[in-house]
């Protein structure tokens, strides 16, 4: 075999190799096999970005990670913005008196279960020290901002609101804390379902030596 023939064979082998590699790239580009995907994903920044649909999932992943750090930062501000425009229509559509009318038949034990939402911030045991929020033992008909061991922590807004925690005031506050008392320190979005609000208030009512009378 002379060298000319040898180089022909080498050339043929190289051509075959190129064909195999080339068709693999094409197959990878067309088919998104599970094995092919991560490879295609990693290869993306260099060569085959526009090769196929693989670009889309990777782009989506990048979007998500880009959005994730932004979300917590934007969170509180965005939350306030969202709450403010919503406040007027939601408050207008919310009937606190209807909630009060539901109290007589509302189930306090259901309210106790829902109160888990509040328990991260509020203790309800008589004489127990307040935590993030004031102790809510006996809160029904208690003057606002009157839990003594929480006196230094109440917001000016709540202190300025005045009056006692009537059933109706509680319904308004629990429906939308910042809608009822703009500037409250209670970081809680509120409860939409009037039924749930009635159940929680029915539960709060039981937290007293002498529960307040139910409305007729
Ligand atoms: C993230 C913590 C947090 C959660 C959750 C929370 N609260 Fe509060 N709550 C507070 C804080 C803080 C205050 C004091 C607000 C202020 O000073 O403006 C407060 C105040 C109150 C008051 C007024 C008490 C007073 O002495 O005037 C009531 C009533 C109340 N919360 C009920 C609830 C109920 C019911 C829930 C659950 C549906 C709830 N809160 C969920 C933190 C919380």
Short mmCIF file of C-alpha atoms and ligand atoms in Angstrom, two decimals:
data_model
loop_
_atom_site.label_atom_id
_atom_site.label_comp_id
_atom_site.label_asym_id
_atom_site.label_seq_id
_atom_site.Cartn_x
_atom_site.Cartn_y
_atom_site.Cartn_z
CA UNK A 1 0.00 0.00 0.00
CA UNK A 2 1.65 3.29 -1.03
CA UNK A 3 1.30 6.56 0.80
CA UNK A 4 -1.17 7.94 -1.73
CA UNK A 5 -3.54 5.08 -1.04
CA UNK A 6 -3.00 5.49 2.68
CA UNK A 7 -4.01 9.12 2.60
CA UNK A 8 -7.11 8.23 0.59
CA UNK A 9 -8.12 5.77 3.29
CA UNK A 10 -7.35 8.28 6.03
CA UNK A 11 -9.38 10.86 4.17
CA UNK A 12 -12.30 8.48 3.84
CA UNK A 13 -12.16 7.71 7.55
CA UNK A 14 -12.06 11.37 8.43
CA UNK A 15 -15.02 12.00 6.18
CA UNK A 16 -16.93 9.18 7.85
CA UNK A 17 -16.05 10.59 11.27
CA UNK A 18 -17.23 14.03 10.28
CA UNK A 19 -20.44 12.56 9.00
CA UNK A 20 -21.05 10.75 12.29
CA UNK A 21 -20.26 13.79 14.41
CA UNK A 22 -22.22 16.03 12.12
CA UNK A 23 -25.29 13.83 12.11
CA UNK A 24 -25.10 13.54 15.90
CA UNK A 25 -25.22 17.30 16.17
CA UNK A 26 -28.17 17.42 13.82
CA UNK A 27 -29.95 14.61 15.67
CA UNK A 28 -29.29 16.34 19.00
CA UNK A 29 -30.66 19.52 17.58
CA UNK A 30 -33.83 17.92 16.28
CA UNK A 31 -34.63 15.44 19.03
CA UNK A 32 -34.77 16.50 22.65
CA UNK A 33 -33.93 13.14 24.18
CA UNK A 34 -33.52 13.14 27.97
CA UNK A 35 -29.85 12.27 27.53
CA UNK A 36 -29.37 14.96 24.94
CA UNK A 37 -31.00 17.77 26.89
CA UNK A 38 -28.41 18.51 29.55
CA UNK A 39 -25.66 18.35 26.97
CA UNK A 40 -27.52 20.71 24.73
CA UNK A 41 -28.17 22.92 27.73
CA UNK A 42 -24.54 23.16 28.68
CA UNK A 43 -23.46 23.60 25.09
CA UNK A 44 -25.83 26.52 24.69
CA UNK A 45 -23.58 29.45 25.52
CA UNK A 46 -20.97 28.43 22.94
CA UNK A 47 -22.39 27.04 19.75
CA UNK A 48 -25.89 25.73 19.29
CA UNK A 49 -27.95 28.43 20.89
CA UNK A 50 -30.28 28.73 17.98
CA UNK A 51 -29.99 25.10 16.96
CA UNK A 52 -33.33 23.99 18.29
CA UNK A 53 -36.04 24.17 20.88
CA UNK A 54 -33.54 23.42 23.63
CA UNK A 55 -32.82 27.09 23.76
CA UNK A 56 -36.28 27.78 25.14
CA UNK A 57 -36.10 25.77 28.41
CA UNK A 58 -32.67 27.15 29.14
CA UNK A 59 -33.85 30.67 28.52
CA UNK A 60 -36.82 30.04 30.79
CA UNK A 61 -34.52 28.81 33.54
CA UNK A 62 -32.40 31.90 33.22
CA UNK A 63 -35.53 34.06 33.39
CA UNK A 64 -36.66 32.36 36.56
CA UNK A 65 -33.34 32.72 38.32
CA UNK A 66 -33.19 36.30 37.21
CA UNK A 67 -36.71 36.91 38.51
CA UNK A 68 -36.14 35.09 41.80
CA UNK A 69 -33.70 37.56 43.41
CA UNK A 70 -35.83 40.43 42.18
CA UNK A 71 -38.99 39.08 43.76
CA UNK A 72 -38.09 39.30 47.48
CA UNK A 73 -36.66 42.76 47.03
CA UNK A 74 -39.66 43.92 45.09
CA UNK A 75 -41.96 41.95 47.38
CA UNK A 76 -42.89 44.42 50.11
CA UNK A 77 -43.14 47.36 47.75
CA UNK A 78 -45.07 45.39 45.16
CA UNK A 79 -47.31 44.07 47.92
CA UNK A 80 -48.12 47.57 49.07
CA UNK A 81 -48.80 48.74 45.56
CA UNK A 82 -51.04 45.75 44.96
CA UNK A 83 -52.86 46.27 48.24
CA UNK A 84 -53.46 49.97 47.77
CA UNK A 85 -55.44 49.95 44.52
CA UNK A 86 -57.24 46.80 45.66
CA UNK A 87 -58.19 48.46 48.94
CA UNK A 88 -61.00 50.66 47.70
CA UNK A 89 -62.99 48.16 45.63
CA UNK A 90 -62.43 45.25 48.05
CA UNK A 91 -63.43 47.32 51.07
CA UNK A 92 -66.42 48.63 49.21
CA UNK A 93 -67.48 45.10 48.29
CA UNK A 94 -66.95 43.75 51.81
CA UNK A 95 -69.93 43.72 54.12
CA UNK A 96 -68.70 43.66 57.73
CA UNK A 97 -72.26 43.76 59.07
CA UNK A 98 -73.02 40.56 57.16
CA UNK A 99 -70.06 38.94 58.92
CA UNK A 100 -71.43 40.09 62.29
CA UNK A 101 -74.78 38.57 61.37
CA UNK A 102 -73.04 35.26 60.70
CA UNK A 103 -71.46 35.11 64.17
CA UNK A 104 -74.37 33.42 65.91
CA UNK A 105 -74.02 30.35 63.70
CA UNK A 106 -70.26 30.53 63.04
CA UNK A 107 -68.26 27.61 64.38
CA UNK A 108 -65.61 28.69 66.88
CA UNK A 109 -63.72 25.42 66.55
CA UNK A 110 -63.35 26.02 62.81
CA UNK A 111 -62.05 29.44 63.73
CA UNK A 112 -59.53 27.87 66.10
CA UNK A 113 -58.15 25.87 63.17
CA UNK A 114 -57.95 28.94 60.93
CA UNK A 115 -56.27 30.84 63.76
CA UNK A 116 -53.09 28.91 62.90
CA UNK A 117 -52.55 31.72 60.40
CA UNK A 118 -52.36 34.14 63.30
CA UNK A 119 -50.59 31.97 65.85
CA UNK A 120 -47.14 32.70 64.46
CA UNK A 121 -47.56 36.23 65.83
CA UNK A 122 -50.29 36.06 68.47
CA UNK A 123 -50.56 34.12 71.68
CA UNK A 124 -54.05 33.76 73.14
CA UNK A 125 -53.35 32.27 76.54
CA UNK A 126 -54.50 34.40 79.43
CA UNK A 127 -51.62 36.39 80.96
CA UNK A 128 -49.06 34.93 78.53
CA UNK A 129 -46.51 37.49 77.33
CA UNK A 130 -47.18 39.00 73.92
CA UNK A 131 -44.95 37.90 71.07
CA UNK A 132 -44.71 39.49 67.61
CA UNK A 133 -48.22 40.82 68.03
CA UNK A 134 -50.25 41.56 71.18
CA UNK A 135 -51.79 38.75 73.24
CA UNK A 136 -55.37 38.39 71.98
CA UNK A 137 -56.94 36.96 75.14
CA UNK A 138 -60.09 38.99 75.72
CA UNK A 139 -59.63 41.11 72.59
CA UNK A 140 -63.34 41.30 71.74
CA UNK A 141 -64.63 44.67 72.97
CA UNK A 142 -61.20 45.50 74.41
CA UNK A 143 -60.11 49.07 73.63
CA UNK A 144 -57.76 49.14 70.66
CA UNK A 145 -54.02 49.03 71.43
CA UNK A 146 -54.69 48.19 75.09
CA UNK A 147 -52.60 45.07 75.72
CA UNK A 148 -50.33 46.48 78.42
CA UNK A 149 -47.14 44.53 77.70
CA UNK A 150 -47.39 45.55 74.04
CA UNK A 151 -47.92 49.25 74.75
CA UNK A 152 -44.48 50.30 73.50
CA UNK A 153 -44.81 48.34 70.28
CA UNK A 154 -48.22 49.37 68.95
CA UNK A 155 -48.13 51.46 65.79
CA UNK A 156 -49.15 55.08 66.02
CA UNK A 157 -51.84 54.24 63.49
CA UNK A 158 -53.49 51.62 65.67
CA UNK A 159 -53.18 53.76 68.81
CA UNK A 160 -54.80 56.64 66.96
CA UNK A 161 -57.70 54.57 65.64
CA UNK A 162 -59.62 54.70 68.88
CA UNK A 163 -62.65 52.79 70.11
CA UNK A 164 -62.93 49.17 71.09
CA UNK A 165 -62.58 45.98 69.07
CA UNK A 166 -66.24 45.51 68.26
CA UNK A 167 -67.23 42.54 66.13
CA UNK A 168 -67.64 44.84 63.17
CA UNK A 169 -64.25 46.50 63.64
CA UNK A 170 -62.60 43.09 63.95
CA UNK A 171 -64.27 41.97 60.72
CA UNK A 172 -63.02 45.06 58.88
CA UNK A 173 -59.52 44.69 60.28
CA UNK A 174 -59.20 40.95 59.62
CA UNK A 175 -60.58 41.34 56.14
CA UNK A 176 -57.93 43.85 55.24
CA UNK A 177 -55.66 45.09 58.05
CA UNK A 178 -54.08 47.90 56.05
CA UNK A 179 -57.37 48.84 54.47
CA UNK A 180 -58.92 49.42 57.89
CA UNK A 181 -55.85 50.89 59.60
CA UNK A 182 -53.39 52.28 57.10
CA UNK A 183 -49.98 52.11 58.77
CA UNK A 184 -50.71 49.16 61.04
CA UNK A 185 -47.68 47.06 61.88
CA UNK A 186 -49.65 43.88 61.42
CA UNK A 187 -48.11 42.31 58.36
CA UNK A 188 -51.00 40.17 57.26
CA UNK A 189 -52.76 40.28 53.92
CA UNK A 190 -56.20 39.67 55.33
CA UNK A 191 -58.87 37.01 54.92
CA UNK A 192 -61.15 37.15 51.91
CA UNK A 193 -63.79 34.60 52.86
CA UNK A 194 -66.46 36.26 55.09
CA UNK A 195 -67.29 32.85 56.50
CA UNK A 196 -63.71 32.35 57.70
CA UNK A 197 -63.66 35.82 59.23
CA UNK A 198 -66.84 35.03 61.15
CA UNK A 199 -65.35 31.75 62.37
CA UNK A 200 -62.16 33.43 63.59
CA UNK A 201 -64.10 36.13 65.41
CA UNK A 202 -66.36 33.47 66.94
CA UNK A 203 -63.17 31.81 68.19
CA UNK A 204 -61.68 35.09 69.50
CA UNK A 205 -64.92 35.62 71.40
CA UNK A 206 -64.39 32.40 73.35
CA UNK A 207 -61.03 33.70 74.62
CA UNK A 208 -62.44 35.47 77.65
CA UNK A 209 -63.58 34.74 81.18
CA UNK A 210 -66.99 36.05 80.19
CA UNK A 211 -67.43 35.96 76.38
CA UNK A 212 -69.16 39.01 74.94
CA UNK A 213 -72.81 38.49 74.04
CA UNK A 214 -73.49 37.44 70.49
CA UNK A 215 -75.30 39.95 68.30
CA UNK A 216 -78.96 39.22 67.70
C1 LIG B 1 -47.01 38.60 60.96
C2 LIG B 1 -47.53 38.73 62.29
C3 LIG B 1 -49.02 38.79 62.48
C4 LIG B 1 -49.98 37.94 61.98
C5 LIG B 1 -49.79 36.73 61.06
C6 LIG B 1 -51.21 38.38 62.52
N1 LIG B 1 -51.03 39.48 63.31
FE1 LIG B 1 -52.45 40.49 64.33
N2 LIG B 1 -51.09 41.86 64.91
C7 LIG B 1 -49.74 41.81 64.64
C8 LIG B 1 -49.11 43.01 65.13
C9 LIG B 1 -47.62 43.36 65.01
C10 LIG B 1 -50.12 43.80 65.68
C11 LIG B 1 -50.00 45.21 66.23
C12 LIG B 1 -50.39 46.11 65.06
C13 LIG B 1 -50.12 47.59 65.24
O1 LIG B 1 -49.61 47.99 66.28
O2 LIG B 1 -50.43 48.32 64.29
C14 LIG B 1 -51.36 43.04 65.55
C15 LIG B 1 -52.60 43.46 66.03
C16 LIG B 1 -53.74 42.69 66.01
C17 LIG B 1 -54.99 43.06 66.64
C18 LIG B 1 -55.25 44.33 67.45
C19 LIG B 1 -55.00 43.97 68.92
C20 LIG B 1 -55.02 45.14 69.87
O3 LIG B 1 -54.58 44.93 71.01
O4 LIG B 1 -55.44 46.25 69.50
C21 LIG B 1 -55.88 42.05 66.40
C22 LIG B 1 -57.33 41.96 66.84
C23 LIG B 1 -55.17 41.06 65.61
N3 LIG B 1 -53.88 41.47 65.40
C24 LIG B 1 -55.73 39.86 65.19
C25 LIG B 1 -55.08 38.98 64.32
C26 LIG B 1 -55.70 37.79 63.78
C27 LIG B 1 -57.09 37.28 64.15
C28 LIG B 1 -54.79 37.24 62.91
C29 LIG B 1 -54.98 36.02 62.02
C30 LIG B 1 -56.08 36.06 61.12
C31 LIG B 1 -53.60 38.05 62.98
N4 LIG B 1 -53.81 39.08 63.83
C32 LIG B 1 -52.43 37.77 62.28
C33 LIG B 1 -49.08 40.78 64.00
C34 LIG B 1 -49.69 39.76 63.31
#
